[in-house]
mmCIF file of C-alpha atoms in Angstrom:
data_model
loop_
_atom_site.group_PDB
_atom_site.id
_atom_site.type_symbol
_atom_site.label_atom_id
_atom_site.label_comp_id
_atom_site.label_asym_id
_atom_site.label_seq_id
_atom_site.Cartn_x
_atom_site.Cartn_y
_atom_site.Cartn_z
ATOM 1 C CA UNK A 9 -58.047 102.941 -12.344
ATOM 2 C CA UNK A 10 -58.067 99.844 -14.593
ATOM 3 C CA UNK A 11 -55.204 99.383 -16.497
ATOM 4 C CA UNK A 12 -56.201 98.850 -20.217
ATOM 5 C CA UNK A 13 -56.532 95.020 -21.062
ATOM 6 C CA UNK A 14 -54.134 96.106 -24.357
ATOM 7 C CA UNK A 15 -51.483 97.382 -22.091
ATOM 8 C CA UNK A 16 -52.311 94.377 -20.111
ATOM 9 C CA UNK A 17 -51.613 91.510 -23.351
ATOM 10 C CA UNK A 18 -47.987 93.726 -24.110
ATOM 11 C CA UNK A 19 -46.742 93.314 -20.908
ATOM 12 C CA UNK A 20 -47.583 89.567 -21.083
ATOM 13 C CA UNK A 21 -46.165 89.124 -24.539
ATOM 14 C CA UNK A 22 -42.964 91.250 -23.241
ATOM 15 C CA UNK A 23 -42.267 89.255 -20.106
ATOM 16 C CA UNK A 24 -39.070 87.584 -19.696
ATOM 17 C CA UNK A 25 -38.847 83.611 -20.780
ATOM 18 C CA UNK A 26 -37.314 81.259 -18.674
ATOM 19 C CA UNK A 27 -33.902 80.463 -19.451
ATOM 20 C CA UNK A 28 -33.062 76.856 -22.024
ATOM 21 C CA UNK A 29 -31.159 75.849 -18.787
ATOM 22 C CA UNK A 30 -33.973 76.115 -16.564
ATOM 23 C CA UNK A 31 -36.488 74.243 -19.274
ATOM 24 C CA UNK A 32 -35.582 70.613 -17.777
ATOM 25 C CA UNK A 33 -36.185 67.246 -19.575
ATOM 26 C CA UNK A 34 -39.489 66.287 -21.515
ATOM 27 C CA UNK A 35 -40.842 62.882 -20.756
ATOM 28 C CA UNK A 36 -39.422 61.437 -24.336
ATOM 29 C CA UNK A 37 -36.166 62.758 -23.580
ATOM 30 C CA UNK A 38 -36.632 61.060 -20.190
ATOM 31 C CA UNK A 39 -37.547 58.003 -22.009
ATOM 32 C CA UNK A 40 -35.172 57.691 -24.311
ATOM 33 C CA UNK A 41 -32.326 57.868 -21.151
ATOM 34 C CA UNK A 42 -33.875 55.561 -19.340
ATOM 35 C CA UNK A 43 -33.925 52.864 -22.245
ATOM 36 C CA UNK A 44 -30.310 53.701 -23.003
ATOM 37 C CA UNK A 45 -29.421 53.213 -18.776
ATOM 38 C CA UNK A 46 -31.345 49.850 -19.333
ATOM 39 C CA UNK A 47 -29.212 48.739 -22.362
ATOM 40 C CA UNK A 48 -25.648 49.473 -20.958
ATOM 41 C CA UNK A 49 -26.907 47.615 -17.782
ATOM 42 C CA UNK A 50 -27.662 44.739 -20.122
ATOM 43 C CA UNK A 51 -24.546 44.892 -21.829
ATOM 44 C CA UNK A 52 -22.571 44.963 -18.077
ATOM 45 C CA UNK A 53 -24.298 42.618 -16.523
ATOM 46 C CA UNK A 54 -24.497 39.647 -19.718
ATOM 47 C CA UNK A 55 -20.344 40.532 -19.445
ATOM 48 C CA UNK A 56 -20.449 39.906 -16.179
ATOM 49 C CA UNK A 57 -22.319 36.501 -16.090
ATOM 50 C CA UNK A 58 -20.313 35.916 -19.126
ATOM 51 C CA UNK A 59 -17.004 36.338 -17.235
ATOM 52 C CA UNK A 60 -18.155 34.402 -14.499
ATOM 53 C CA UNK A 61 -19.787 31.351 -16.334
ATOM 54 C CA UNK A 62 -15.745 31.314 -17.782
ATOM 55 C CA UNK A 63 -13.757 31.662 -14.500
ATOM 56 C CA UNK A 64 -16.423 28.451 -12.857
ATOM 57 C CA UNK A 65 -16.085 26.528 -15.915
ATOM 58 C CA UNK A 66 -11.990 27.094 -15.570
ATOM 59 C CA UNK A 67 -11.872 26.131 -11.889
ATOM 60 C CA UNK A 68 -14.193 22.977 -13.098
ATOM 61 C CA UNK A 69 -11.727 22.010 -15.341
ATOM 62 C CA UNK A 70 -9.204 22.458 -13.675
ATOM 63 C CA UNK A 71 -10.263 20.868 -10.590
ATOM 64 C CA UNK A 72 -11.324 17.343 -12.725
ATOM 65 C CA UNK A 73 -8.464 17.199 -14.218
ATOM 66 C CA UNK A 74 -6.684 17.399 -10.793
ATOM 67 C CA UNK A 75 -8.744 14.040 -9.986
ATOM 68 C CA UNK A 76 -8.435 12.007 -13.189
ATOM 69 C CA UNK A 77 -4.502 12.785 -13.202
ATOM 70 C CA UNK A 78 -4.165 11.660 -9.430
ATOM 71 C CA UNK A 79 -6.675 8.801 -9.914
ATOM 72 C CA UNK A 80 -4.583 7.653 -13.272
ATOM 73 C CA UNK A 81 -0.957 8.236 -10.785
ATOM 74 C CA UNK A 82 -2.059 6.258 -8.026
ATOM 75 C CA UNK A 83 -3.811 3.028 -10.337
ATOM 76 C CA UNK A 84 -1.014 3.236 -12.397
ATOM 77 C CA UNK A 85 2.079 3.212 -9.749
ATOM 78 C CA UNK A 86 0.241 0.644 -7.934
ATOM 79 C CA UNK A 87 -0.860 -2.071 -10.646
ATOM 80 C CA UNK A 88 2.098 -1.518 -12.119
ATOM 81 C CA UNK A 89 3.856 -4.232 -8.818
ATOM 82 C CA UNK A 90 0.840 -6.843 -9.137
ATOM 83 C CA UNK A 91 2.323 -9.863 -8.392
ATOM 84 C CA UNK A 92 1.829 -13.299 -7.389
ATOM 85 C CA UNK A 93 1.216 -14.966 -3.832
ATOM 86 C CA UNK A 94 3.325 -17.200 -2.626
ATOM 87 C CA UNK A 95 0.783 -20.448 -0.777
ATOM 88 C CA UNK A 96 2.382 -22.185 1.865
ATOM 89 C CA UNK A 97 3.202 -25.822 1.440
ATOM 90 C CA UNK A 98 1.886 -25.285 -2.690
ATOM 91 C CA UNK A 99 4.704 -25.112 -5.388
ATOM 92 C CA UNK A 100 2.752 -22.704 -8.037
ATOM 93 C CA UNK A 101 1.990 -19.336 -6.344
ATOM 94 C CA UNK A 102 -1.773 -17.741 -6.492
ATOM 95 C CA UNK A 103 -2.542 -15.639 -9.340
ATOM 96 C CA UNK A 104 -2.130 -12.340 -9.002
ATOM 97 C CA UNK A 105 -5.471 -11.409 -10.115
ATOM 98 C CA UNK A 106 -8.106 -12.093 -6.786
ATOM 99 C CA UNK A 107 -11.041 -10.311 -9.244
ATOM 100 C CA UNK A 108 -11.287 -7.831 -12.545
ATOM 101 C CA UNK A 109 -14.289 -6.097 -13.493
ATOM 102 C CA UNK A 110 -15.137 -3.309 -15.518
ATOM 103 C CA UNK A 111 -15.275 -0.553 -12.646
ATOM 104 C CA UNK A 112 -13.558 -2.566 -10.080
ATOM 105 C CA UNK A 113 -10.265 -5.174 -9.927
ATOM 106 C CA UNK A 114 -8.621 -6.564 -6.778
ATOM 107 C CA UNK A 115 -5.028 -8.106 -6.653
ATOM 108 C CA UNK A 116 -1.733 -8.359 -4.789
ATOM 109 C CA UNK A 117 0.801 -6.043 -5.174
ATOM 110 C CA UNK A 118 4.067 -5.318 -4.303
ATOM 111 C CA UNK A 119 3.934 -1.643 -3.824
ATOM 112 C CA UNK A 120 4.522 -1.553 -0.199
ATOM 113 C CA UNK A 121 6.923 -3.390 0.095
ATOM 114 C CA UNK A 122 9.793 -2.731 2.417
ATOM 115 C CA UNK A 123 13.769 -2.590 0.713
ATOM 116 C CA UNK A 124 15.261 -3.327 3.988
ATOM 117 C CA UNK A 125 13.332 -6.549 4.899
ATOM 118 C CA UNK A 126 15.057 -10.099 4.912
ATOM 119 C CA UNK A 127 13.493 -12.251 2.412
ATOM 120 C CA UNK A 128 15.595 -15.451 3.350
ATOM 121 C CA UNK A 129 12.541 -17.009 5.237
ATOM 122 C CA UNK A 130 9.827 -15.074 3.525
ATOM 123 C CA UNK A 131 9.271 -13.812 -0.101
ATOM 124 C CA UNK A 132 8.484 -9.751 -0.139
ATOM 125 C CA UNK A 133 5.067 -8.697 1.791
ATOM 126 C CA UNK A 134 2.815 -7.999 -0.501
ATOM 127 C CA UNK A 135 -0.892 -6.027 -0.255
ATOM 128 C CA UNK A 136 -4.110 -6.637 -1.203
ATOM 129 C CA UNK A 137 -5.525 -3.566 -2.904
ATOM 130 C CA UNK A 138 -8.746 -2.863 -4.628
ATOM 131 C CA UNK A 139 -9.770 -0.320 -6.478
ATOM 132 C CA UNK A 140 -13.619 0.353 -7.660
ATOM 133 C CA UNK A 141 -16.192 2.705 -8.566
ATOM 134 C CA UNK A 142 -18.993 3.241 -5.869
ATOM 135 C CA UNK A 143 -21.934 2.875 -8.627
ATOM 136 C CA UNK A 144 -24.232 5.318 -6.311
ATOM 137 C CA UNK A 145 -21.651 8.117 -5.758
ATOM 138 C CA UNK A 146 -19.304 7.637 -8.747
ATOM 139 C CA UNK A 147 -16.547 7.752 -6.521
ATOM 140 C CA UNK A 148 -12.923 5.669 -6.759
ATOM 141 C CA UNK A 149 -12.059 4.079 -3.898
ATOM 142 C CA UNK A 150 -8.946 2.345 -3.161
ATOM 143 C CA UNK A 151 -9.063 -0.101 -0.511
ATOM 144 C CA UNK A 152 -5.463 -2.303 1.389
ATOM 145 C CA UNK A 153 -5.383 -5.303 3.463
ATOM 146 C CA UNK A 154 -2.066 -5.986 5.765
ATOM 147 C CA UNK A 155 -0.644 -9.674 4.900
ATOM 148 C CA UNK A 156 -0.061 -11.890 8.084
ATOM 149 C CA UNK A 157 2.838 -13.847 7.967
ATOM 150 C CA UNK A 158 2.187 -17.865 8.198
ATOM 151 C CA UNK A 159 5.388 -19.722 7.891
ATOM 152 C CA UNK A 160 7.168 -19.157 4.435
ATOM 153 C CA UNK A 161 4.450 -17.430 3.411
ATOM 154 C CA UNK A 162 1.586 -14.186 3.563
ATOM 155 C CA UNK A 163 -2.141 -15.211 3.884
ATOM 156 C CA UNK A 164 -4.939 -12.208 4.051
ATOM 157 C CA UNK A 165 -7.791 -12.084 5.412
ATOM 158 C CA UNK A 166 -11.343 -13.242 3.321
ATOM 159 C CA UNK A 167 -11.885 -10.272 0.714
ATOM 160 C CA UNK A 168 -15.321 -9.726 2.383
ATOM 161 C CA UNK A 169 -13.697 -8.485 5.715
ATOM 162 C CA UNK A 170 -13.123 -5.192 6.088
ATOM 163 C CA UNK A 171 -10.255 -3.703 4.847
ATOM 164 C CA UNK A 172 -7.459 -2.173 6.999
ATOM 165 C CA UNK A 173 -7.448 1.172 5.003
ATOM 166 C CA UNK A 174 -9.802 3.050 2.431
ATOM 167 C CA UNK A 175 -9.120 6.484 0.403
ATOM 168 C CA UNK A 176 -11.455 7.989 -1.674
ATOM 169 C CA UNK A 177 -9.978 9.069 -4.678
ATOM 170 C CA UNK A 178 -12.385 11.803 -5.889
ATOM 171 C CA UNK A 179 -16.026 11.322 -6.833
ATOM 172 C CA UNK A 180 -18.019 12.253 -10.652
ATOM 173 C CA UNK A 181 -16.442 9.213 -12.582
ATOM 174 C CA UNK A 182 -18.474 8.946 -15.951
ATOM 175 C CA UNK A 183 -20.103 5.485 -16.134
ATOM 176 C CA UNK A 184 -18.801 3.642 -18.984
ATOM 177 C CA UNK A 185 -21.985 2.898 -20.889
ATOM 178 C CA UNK A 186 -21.130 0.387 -23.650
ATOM 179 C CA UNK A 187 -17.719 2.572 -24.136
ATOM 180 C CA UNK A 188 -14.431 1.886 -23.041
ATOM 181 C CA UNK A 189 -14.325 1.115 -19.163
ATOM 182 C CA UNK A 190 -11.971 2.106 -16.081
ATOM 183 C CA UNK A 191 -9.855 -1.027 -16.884
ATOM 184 C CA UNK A 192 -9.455 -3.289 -20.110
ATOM 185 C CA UNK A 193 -7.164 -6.446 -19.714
ATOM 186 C CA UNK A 194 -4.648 -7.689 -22.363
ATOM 187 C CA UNK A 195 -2.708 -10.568 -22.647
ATOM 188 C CA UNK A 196 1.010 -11.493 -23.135
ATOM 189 C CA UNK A 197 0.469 -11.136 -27.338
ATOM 190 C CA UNK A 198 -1.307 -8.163 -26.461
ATOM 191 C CA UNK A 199 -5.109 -9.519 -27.444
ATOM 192 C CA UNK A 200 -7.827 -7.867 -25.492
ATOM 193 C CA UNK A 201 -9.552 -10.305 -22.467
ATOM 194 C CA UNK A 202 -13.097 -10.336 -22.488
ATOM 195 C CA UNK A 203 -14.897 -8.735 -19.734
ATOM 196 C CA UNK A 204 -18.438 -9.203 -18.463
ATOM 197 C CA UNK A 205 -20.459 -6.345 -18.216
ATOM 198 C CA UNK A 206 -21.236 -7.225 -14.547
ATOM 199 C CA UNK A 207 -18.963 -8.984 -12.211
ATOM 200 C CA UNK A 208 -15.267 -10.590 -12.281
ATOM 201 C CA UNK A 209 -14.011 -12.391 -15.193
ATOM 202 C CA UNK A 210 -12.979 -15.896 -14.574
ATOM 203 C CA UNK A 211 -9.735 -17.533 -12.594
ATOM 204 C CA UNK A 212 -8.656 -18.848 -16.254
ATOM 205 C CA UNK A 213 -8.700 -15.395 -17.345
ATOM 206 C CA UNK A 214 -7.420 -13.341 -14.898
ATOM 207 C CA UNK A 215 -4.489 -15.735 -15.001
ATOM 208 C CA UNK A 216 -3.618 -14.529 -18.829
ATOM 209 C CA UNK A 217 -3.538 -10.937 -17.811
ATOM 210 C CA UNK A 218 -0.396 -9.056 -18.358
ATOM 211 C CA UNK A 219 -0.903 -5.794 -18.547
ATOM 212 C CA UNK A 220 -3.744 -3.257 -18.086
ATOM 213 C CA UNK A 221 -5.472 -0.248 -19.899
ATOM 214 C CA UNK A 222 -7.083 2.475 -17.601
ATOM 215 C CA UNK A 223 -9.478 4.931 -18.861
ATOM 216 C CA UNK A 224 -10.245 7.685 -15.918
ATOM 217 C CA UNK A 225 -12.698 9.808 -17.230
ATOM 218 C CA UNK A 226 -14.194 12.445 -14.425
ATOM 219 C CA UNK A 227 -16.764 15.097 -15.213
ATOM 220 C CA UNK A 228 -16.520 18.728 -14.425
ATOM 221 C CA UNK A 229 -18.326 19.767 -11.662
ATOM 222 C CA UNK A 230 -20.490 23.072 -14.175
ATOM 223 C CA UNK A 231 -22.196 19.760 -15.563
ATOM 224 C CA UNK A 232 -22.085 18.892 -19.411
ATOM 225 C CA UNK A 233 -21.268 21.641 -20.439
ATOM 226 C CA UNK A 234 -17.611 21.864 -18.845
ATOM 227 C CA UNK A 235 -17.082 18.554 -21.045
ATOM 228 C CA UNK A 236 -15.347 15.613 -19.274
ATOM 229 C CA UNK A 237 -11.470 14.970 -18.330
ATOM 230 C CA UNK A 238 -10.228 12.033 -20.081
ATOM 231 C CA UNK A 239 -6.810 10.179 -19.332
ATOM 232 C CA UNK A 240 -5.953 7.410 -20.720
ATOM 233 C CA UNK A 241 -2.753 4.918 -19.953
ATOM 234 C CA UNK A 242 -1.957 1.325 -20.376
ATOM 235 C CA UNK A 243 0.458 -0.682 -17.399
ATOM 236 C CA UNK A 244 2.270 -3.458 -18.256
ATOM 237 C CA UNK A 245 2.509 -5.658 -15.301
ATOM 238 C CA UNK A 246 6.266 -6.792 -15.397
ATOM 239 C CA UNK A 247 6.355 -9.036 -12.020
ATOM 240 C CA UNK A 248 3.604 -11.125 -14.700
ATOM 241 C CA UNK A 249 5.425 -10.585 -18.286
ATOM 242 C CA UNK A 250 7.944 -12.663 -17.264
ATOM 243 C CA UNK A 251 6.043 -15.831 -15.515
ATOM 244 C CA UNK A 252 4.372 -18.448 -17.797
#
């Protein structure tokens, strides 16, 4: 027999509910999580890039300023012994000064020289050194030539030959524009020697220089926005100050 469809509606009104724990998540509730999982991932990972964009832009820094201080040592110590060359058989010694430029100067200087040698017969070896900015890579390079003893005196070889050492002395070097260049020449009073925008001043000129302003600027290797290294110094040339 049938049961009544009465009894039938009771029992279905009286049957046991699932418990709130068993309900599970709605799909707004679901939502709603997934759009807060999304904005604490945002959060993490902009403090990550964050934190990251900081250390690279640190070891940037830190690594041009490495270059422009070494660059601005090594001009510095060796500009500082320019000096004249003593000709053979010629009473008034060569200038000191073989070319200046903007971005690139070659000289003699007495930074090599050796405490222990006799100079009875022969004044102090000197060396040829030039230093210049590779205009395609933007790197320093320093550049020696060995003197050859010729009676009394040291002759080198013609500049064009090829030198007897190179070292590259880092690379990103900002191009001067119409600012202040790698090297400015001064006088004995101090006045500033004009310098053309391309080449090597003249003989006459290079023969009033006395001392020397450097301006190493590098740039960071995050781009522009790790800002460049500047150091600045200015060598007086005291194996000149004292010579007419």
């Amino acid at each position: 027999m049938s049961a009544h469809p009465a009894a039938i509606l009771r029992r279905i009104r009286h049957a046991p509910r699932p418990a709130e724990s068993d309900r599970g998540i709605t799909l707004i509730e679901l939502l709603v999580s997934m759009m807060l999982l999304g904005l604490i991932m945002a959060m993490v990972t902009g403090l990550y890039l964050s934190m990251s964009r900081s250390v690279s832009l640190g070891q940037s820094m830190d690594g041009s300023t490495r270059v422009a201080s070494n660059a601005a040592n090594e001009l510095s110590q060796v500009l500082r012994f320019a000096t004249t060359l003593k000709v053979a058989g010629v009473s008034a010694p060569s200038p000191a000064f073989v070319a200046a430029g903007r971005e690139s100067v070659t000289f003699y200087s007495n930074v090599d020289v050796n405490a222990a040698a006799s100079v009875t017969v022969l004044p102090s070896k000197p060396t040829r050194v030039k230093f210049e900015i590779d205009a395609t890579t933007r790197s320093l390079v320093e550049s020696r030539w060995t003197a050859t003893a010729s009676g009394a005196a040291w002759i080198f070889a013609a500049p064009a030959t090829t030198a007897n050492s190179s070292v590259n002395l880092g690379s990103r070097y900002i191009a001067p524009g119409a600012g202040t260049p790698l090297f400015s020449y001064f006088n004995l009073a101090g006045g500033a020697i004009a310098t053309p925008a391309t080449g090597s001043m003249s003989d006459a000129d290079m023969a009033l220089i006395r001392s020397i302003r450097i301006t190493v600027r590098v740039q960071g290797t995050s781009g522009p926005s790790a800002g460049p290294v500047l150091v600045e110094n200015t060598i007086t040339l005291p194996n000149l100050v004292v010579r007419p």
